[in-house]
mmCIF file of C-alpha atoms in Angstrom:
data_model
loop_
_atom_site.group_PDB
_atom_site.id
_atom_site.type_symbol
_atom_site.label_atom_id
_atom_site.label_comp_id
_atom_site.label_asym_id
_atom_site.label_seq_id
_atom_site.Cartn_x
_atom_site.Cartn_y
_atom_site.Cartn_z
ATOM 1 C CA CYS A 741 8.264 -40.922 -16.383
ATOM 2 C CA GLN A 742 5.622 -38.206 -16.244
ATOM 3 C CA ILE A 743 2.930 -40.611 -15.084
ATOM 4 C CA LEU A 744 5.159 -41.953 -12.287
ATOM 5 C CA ASN A 745 6.005 -38.417 -11.213
ATOM 6 C CA ASP A 746 2.327 -37.404 -11.292
ATOM 7 C CA ARG A 747 1.520 -40.308 -8.979
ATOM 8 C CA GLY A 748 4.216 -39.252 -6.483
ATOM 9 C CA PHE A 749 6.724 -42.041 -7.190
ATOM 10 C CA LYS A 750 9.813 -39.840 -7.445
ATOM 11 C CA LEU A 751 12.465 -42.569 -7.223
ATOM 12 C CA ALA A 752 10.597 -44.763 -9.695
ATOM 13 C CA SER A 753 10.295 -41.775 -12.025
ATOM 14 C CA LYS A 754 14.040 -41.188 -11.780
ATOM 15 C CA TRP A 755 14.745 -44.855 -12.487
ATOM 16 C CA ALA A 756 12.402 -44.854 -15.503
ATOM 17 C CA ALA A 757 14.087 -41.728 -16.860
ATOM 18 C CA GLU A 758 17.501 -43.342 -16.480
ATOM 19 C CA GLN A 759 16.301 -46.426 -18.379
ATOM 20 C CA TRP A 760 14.703 -44.226 -21.035
ATOM 21 C CA MET A 761 18.023 -42.472 -21.598
ATOM 22 C CA GLY A 762 19.565 -45.818 -22.560
ATOM 23 C CA LEU A 763 16.859 -46.802 -25.063
ATOM 24 C CA PRO A 764 17.169 -46.203 -28.811
ATOM 25 C CA SER A 765 14.820 -43.665 -30.349
ATOM 26 C CA VAL A 766 11.510 -45.168 -31.485
ATOM 27 C CA ASP A 767 8.946 -43.946 -33.988
ATOM 28 C CA LEU A 768 5.770 -43.982 -31.898
ATOM 29 C CA HIS A 769 3.614 -44.142 -35.034
ATOM 30 C CA LYS A 770 5.051 -47.567 -35.839
ATOM 31 C CA LEU A 771 4.154 -49.091 -32.471
ATOM 32 C CA PRO A 772 1.157 -51.483 -32.287
ATOM 33 C CA PRO A 773 -2.090 -50.056 -30.896
ATOM 34 C CA CYS A 774 -2.477 -50.028 -27.127
ATOM 35 C CA SER A 775 -3.920 -53.286 -25.798
ATOM 36 C CA ILE A 776 -4.710 -51.967 -22.318
ATOM 37 C CA HIS A 777 -8.383 -51.807 -21.426
ATOM 38 C CA PRO A 778 -9.584 -48.205 -21.861
ATOM 39 C CA ASP A 779 -10.851 -48.088 -18.270
ATOM 40 C CA TYR A 780 -7.217 -48.278 -17.135
ATOM 41 C CA VAL A 781 -5.765 -45.658 -19.454
ATOM 42 C CA ASP A 782 -5.967 -42.439 -17.473
ATOM 43 C CA PHE A 783 -4.932 -39.420 -19.533
ATOM 44 C CA LYS A 784 -7.814 -37.158 -18.558
ATOM 45 C CA PRO A 785 -7.047 -33.905 -16.713
ATOM 46 C CA GLN A 786 -6.903 -34.297 -12.952
ATOM 47 C CA SER A 787 -9.214 -32.474 -10.563
ATOM 48 C CA PRO A 788 -8.081 -29.433 -8.567
ATOM 49 C CA VAL A 789 -8.186 -31.429 -5.318
ATOM 50 C CA TYR A 790 -5.827 -34.027 -6.826
ATOM 51 C CA CYS A 791 -3.436 -31.319 -8.055
ATOM 52 C CA TYR A 792 -3.458 -29.659 -4.633
ATOM 53 C CA ALA A 793 -2.751 -32.971 -2.887
ATOM 54 C CA LYS A 794 0.068 -33.682 -5.354
ATOM 55 C CA THR A 795 1.717 -30.319 -4.634
ATOM 56 C CA LEU A 796 1.554 -31.119 -0.911
ATOM 57 C CA MET A 797 3.186 -34.486 -1.625
ATOM 58 C CA ASP A 798 6.004 -32.723 -3.461
ATOM 59 C CA LEU A 799 6.548 -30.597 -0.339
ATOM 60 C CA ALA A 800 6.616 -33.737 1.861
ATOM 61 C CA GLU A 801 3.406 -32.630 3.628
ATOM 62 C CA TYR A 802 2.120 -36.183 3.481
ATOM 63 C CA ALA A 803 -0.507 -36.026 6.228
ATOM 64 C CA HIS A 804 -1.911 -32.809 4.770
ATOM 65 C CA ALA A 805 -2.041 -34.372 1.298
ATOM 66 C CA ALA A 806 -3.939 -37.391 2.628
ATOM 67 C CA ALA A 807 -6.338 -35.127 4.540
ATOM 68 C CA VAL A 808 -7.161 -33.139 1.387
ATOM 69 C CA LEU A 809 -8.338 -36.389 -0.257
ATOM 70 C CA SER A 810 -10.230 -37.520 2.858
ATOM 71 C CA GLN A 811 -13.685 -36.728 4.151
ATOM 72 C CA SER A 812 -14.081 -33.846 6.582
ATOM 73 C CA SER A 813 -14.426 -35.546 9.960
ATOM 74 C CA PRO A 814 -12.424 -33.604 12.573
ATOM 75 C CA ASN A 815 -13.400 -36.050 15.317
ATOM 76 C CA VAL A 816 -11.843 -38.948 13.404
ATOM 77 C CA ALA A 817 -8.514 -37.499 12.316
ATOM 78 C CA ASN A 818 -5.717 -38.023 14.814
ATOM 79 C CA VAL A 819 -2.210 -39.425 14.977
ATOM 80 C CA GLU A 820 -3.581 -42.973 14.704
ATOM 81 C CA SER A 821 -6.189 -42.607 11.950
ATOM 82 C CA MET A 822 -7.440 -40.473 9.084
ATOM 83 C CA PRO A 823 -11.077 -39.962 7.960
ATOM 84 C CA PRO A 824 -12.225 -42.204 5.084
ATOM 85 C CA PRO A 825 -11.425 -41.260 1.473
ATOM 86 C CA LEU A 826 -13.607 -38.772 -0.327
ATOM 87 C CA PRO A 827 -16.451 -40.498 -2.190
ATOM 88 C CA ASP A 828 -16.029 -41.146 -5.918
ATOM 89 C CA LEU A 829 -12.249 -40.708 -5.991
ATOM 90 C CA ASP A 830 -10.808 -41.987 -9.256
ATOM 91 C CA PRO A 831 -8.026 -44.622 -9.036
ATOM 92 C CA ALA A 832 -5.299 -41.978 -9.382
ATOM 93 C CA ALA A 833 -6.587 -39.902 -6.456
ATOM 94 C CA PHE A 834 -7.391 -42.990 -4.366
ATOM 95 C CA GLY A 835 -3.879 -44.327 -4.876
ATOM 96 C CA LEU A 836 -2.269 -40.960 -4.167
ATOM 97 C CA ARG A 837 -4.186 -40.679 -0.890
ATOM 98 C CA ALA A 838 -3.106 -44.167 0.174
ATOM 99 C CA TYR A 839 0.526 -43.436 -0.695
ATOM 100 C CA ALA A 840 0.403 -40.086 1.107
ATOM 101 C CA LEU A 841 -1.072 -41.706 4.208
ATOM 102 C CA TYR A 842 1.561 -44.447 4.137
ATOM 103 C CA MET A 843 4.351 -41.864 3.827
ATOM 104 C CA ALA A 844 2.806 -39.765 6.623
ATOM 105 C CA GLY A 845 2.977 -42.846 8.839
ATOM 106 C CA GLU A 846 6.583 -43.504 7.849
ATOM 107 C CA GLN A 847 7.400 -39.873 8.597
ATOM 108 C CA ARG A 848 5.785 -40.185 12.019
ATOM 109 C CA LYS A 849 7.612 -43.471 12.555
ATOM 110 C CA GLU A 850 10.959 -41.782 11.888
ATOM 111 C CA GLU A 851 10.090 -38.903 14.243
ATOM 112 C CA GLU A 852 9.087 -41.381 16.941
ATOM 113 C CA PHE A 853 12.335 -43.277 16.483
ATOM 114 C CA GLN A 854 14.355 -40.078 16.887
ATOM 115 C CA GLU A 855 12.390 -39.113 20.006
ATOM 116 C CA ARG A 856 12.985 -42.502 21.591
ATOM 117 C CA ASN A 857 16.633 -42.476 20.621
ATOM 118 C CA GLU A 858 17.071 -39.118 22.358
ATOM 119 C CA ALA A 859 15.224 -40.468 25.406
ATOM 120 C CA ASN A 860 17.544 -43.478 25.469
ATOM 121 C CA ILE A 861 20.604 -41.219 25.350
ATOM 122 C CA ASN A 862 19.221 -39.128 28.217
ATOM 123 C CA ASP A 863 18.551 -42.307 30.212
ATOM 124 C CA ALA A 864 22.103 -43.515 29.634
ATOM 125 C CA ASN A 865 23.525 -40.173 30.804
ATOM 126 C CA ASN A 866 21.343 -40.111 33.916
ATOM 127 C CA PRO A 867 23.390 -41.429 36.887
ATOM 128 C CA ASN A 868 20.171 -42.346 38.702
ATOM 129 C CA HIS A 869 18.956 -44.494 35.828
ATOM 130 C CA ASP A 870 18.895 -48.202 36.575
ATOM 131 C CA LYS A 871 20.732 -49.880 33.689
ATOM 132 C CA ASP A 872 19.026 -53.174 34.523
ATOM 133 C CA ILE A 873 15.691 -51.622 33.524
ATOM 134 C CA GLY A 874 16.984 -50.856 30.052
ATOM 135 C CA VAL A 875 16.145 -47.952 27.829
ATOM 136 C CA SER A 876 12.982 -45.919 28.003
ATOM 137 C CA GLY A 877 10.826 -48.984 27.285
ATOM 138 C CA LEU A 878 8.417 -47.260 24.924
ATOM 139 C CA GLY A 879 8.418 -50.120 22.443
ATOM 140 C CA VAL A 880 9.296 -50.146 18.755
ATOM 141 C CA ALA A 881 8.489 -47.180 16.516
ATOM 142 C CA ARG A 882 5.741 -48.053 14.037
ATOM 143 C CA ASN A 883 3.634 -46.646 11.245
ATOM 144 C CA PRO A 884 0.357 -45.657 12.969
ATOM 145 C CA TYR A 885 -1.720 -45.723 9.748
ATOM 146 C CA LEU A 886 -0.909 -49.249 8.583
ATOM 147 C CA LEU A 887 -3.942 -50.891 10.166
ATOM 148 C CA GLN A 888 -6.286 -48.385 8.505
ATOM 149 C CA LEU A 889 -4.536 -48.770 5.152
ATOM 150 C CA VAL A 890 -4.713 -52.566 5.297
ATOM 151 C CA SER A 891 -8.474 -52.306 5.800
ATOM 152 C CA GLU A 892 -9.146 -49.589 3.184
ATOM 153 C CA LEU A 893 -6.916 -51.044 0.484
ATOM 154 C CA GLY A 894 -8.167 -54.557 1.192
ATOM 155 C CA ASP A 895 -11.735 -53.425 0.547
ATOM 156 C CA ALA A 896 -10.639 -51.531 -2.564
ATOM 157 C CA TYR A 897 -8.817 -54.623 -3.830
ATOM 158 C CA LYS A 898 -11.986 -56.693 -3.488
ATOM 159 C CA ASN A 899 -13.992 -54.021 -5.339
ATOM 160 C CA THR A 900 -11.377 -53.884 -8.092
ATOM 161 C CA ASN A 901 -11.500 -57.653 -8.550
ATOM 162 C CA ALA A 902 -15.300 -57.489 -8.673
ATOM 163 C CA SER A 903 -15.147 -54.796 -11.358
ATOM 164 C CA MET A 904 -12.900 -56.945 -13.540
ATOM 165 C CA LEU A 905 -15.245 -59.925 -13.643
ATOM 166 C CA ASN A 906 -18.634 -59.950 -15.263
ATOM 167 C CA PRO A 907 -21.013 -61.222 -12.556
ATOM 168 C CA ASP A 908 -23.128 -62.924 -15.237
ATOM 169 C CA ASN A 909 -20.265 -65.119 -16.441
ATOM 170 C CA SER A 910 -17.370 -65.894 -14.139
ATOM 171 C CA ASN A 911 -15.405 -67.406 -17.031
ATOM 172 C CA ASN A 912 -15.596 -64.233 -19.077
ATOM 173 C CA MET A 913 -12.859 -61.757 -18.113
ATOM 174 C CA SER A 914 -14.926 -58.749 -19.129
ATOM 175 C CA PHE A 915 -15.549 -55.633 -17.106
ATOM 176 C CA ALA A 916 -18.698 -55.213 -15.046
ATOM 177 C CA SER A 917 -20.440 -51.967 -15.863
ATOM 178 C CA ASN A 918 -21.958 -51.386 -12.435
ATOM 179 C CA ILE A 919 -18.728 -51.322 -10.384
ATOM 180 C CA ASP A 920 -15.801 -48.979 -10.961
ATOM 181 C CA PRO A 921 -12.270 -50.198 -10.119
ATOM 182 C CA GLN A 922 -10.657 -48.352 -7.203
ATOM 183 C CA LEU A 923 -7.089 -49.583 -7.664
ATOM 184 C CA ASP A 924 -5.033 -49.241 -10.808
ATOM 185 C CA ALA A 925 -1.481 -50.567 -11.175
ATOM 186 C CA PHE A 926 -0.077 -47.814 -8.959
ATOM 187 C CA GLY A 927 -2.688 -48.403 -6.278
ATOM 188 C CA LEU A 928 -1.872 -52.119 -6.317
ATOM 189 C CA TYR A 929 1.800 -51.239 -5.875
ATOM 190 C CA VAL A 930 0.981 -49.181 -2.795
ATOM 191 C CA TYR A 931 -1.164 -52.048 -1.496
ATOM 192 C CA GLY A 932 1.838 -54.358 -1.835
ATOM 193 C CA MET A 933 4.001 -51.895 0.109
ATOM 194 C CA VAL A 934 1.394 -51.719 2.859
ATOM 195 C CA LEU A 935 1.057 -55.507 3.114
ATOM 196 C CA SER A 936 4.838 -55.920 3.321
ATOM 197 C CA ALA A 937 5.121 -53.294 6.075
ATOM 198 C CA ALA A 938 2.138 -54.803 7.916
ATOM 199 C CA ARG A 939 3.837 -58.209 7.996
ATOM 200 C CA GLU A 940 6.919 -56.606 9.527
ATOM 201 C CA GLN A 941 4.758 -55.019 12.237
ATOM 202 C CA LYS A 942 2.885 -58.323 12.711
ATOM 203 C CA ILE A 943 -0.471 -56.769 11.789
ATOM 204 C CA ALA A 944 -3.200 -59.264 10.944
ATOM 205 C CA LEU A 945 -3.806 -59.372 7.186
ATOM 206 C CA PRO A 946 -7.153 -59.968 5.462
#
């Protein structure tokens, strides 16, 4: 539950807590040793920039949270795009930034929908409005950051796959030492969310 909450997945954390409540008590010392590769067990303290971004996520300041974990490029940041991620982000921070950027886009999408809905109501109440033209004709509200996320997470997915395979032996599922994975399980979950939303918006997928 704590890990899910730390990554910003509030509903998933609630669900996990509900399931935990229904489980019998277990003696952790009797459980078998962890079989997860140590590179994917992240219990180390998080950096101040991650903690700051997480607090912004908790306050629903999604765009601000994503910006904290992005490079400083004022000329790049706008309503359609965000500067690239900070270099050397660990998988937790990389995933949090992607999730924050996705949620910022969904927040903007909801605001855009409300704006267009109000415009449609005003059009309908305007006696000079030609009903044959239809409503304001601004198109469908969309998540403006999806295209960027598809590209960034697609590249990260390729790097993660490369890190999981030893380049010297493609049949050996050992970890390459020269490439660090960018996506952990939570990052892959966000990537799945992004791909699903991109299909709905008919965005070309890699």
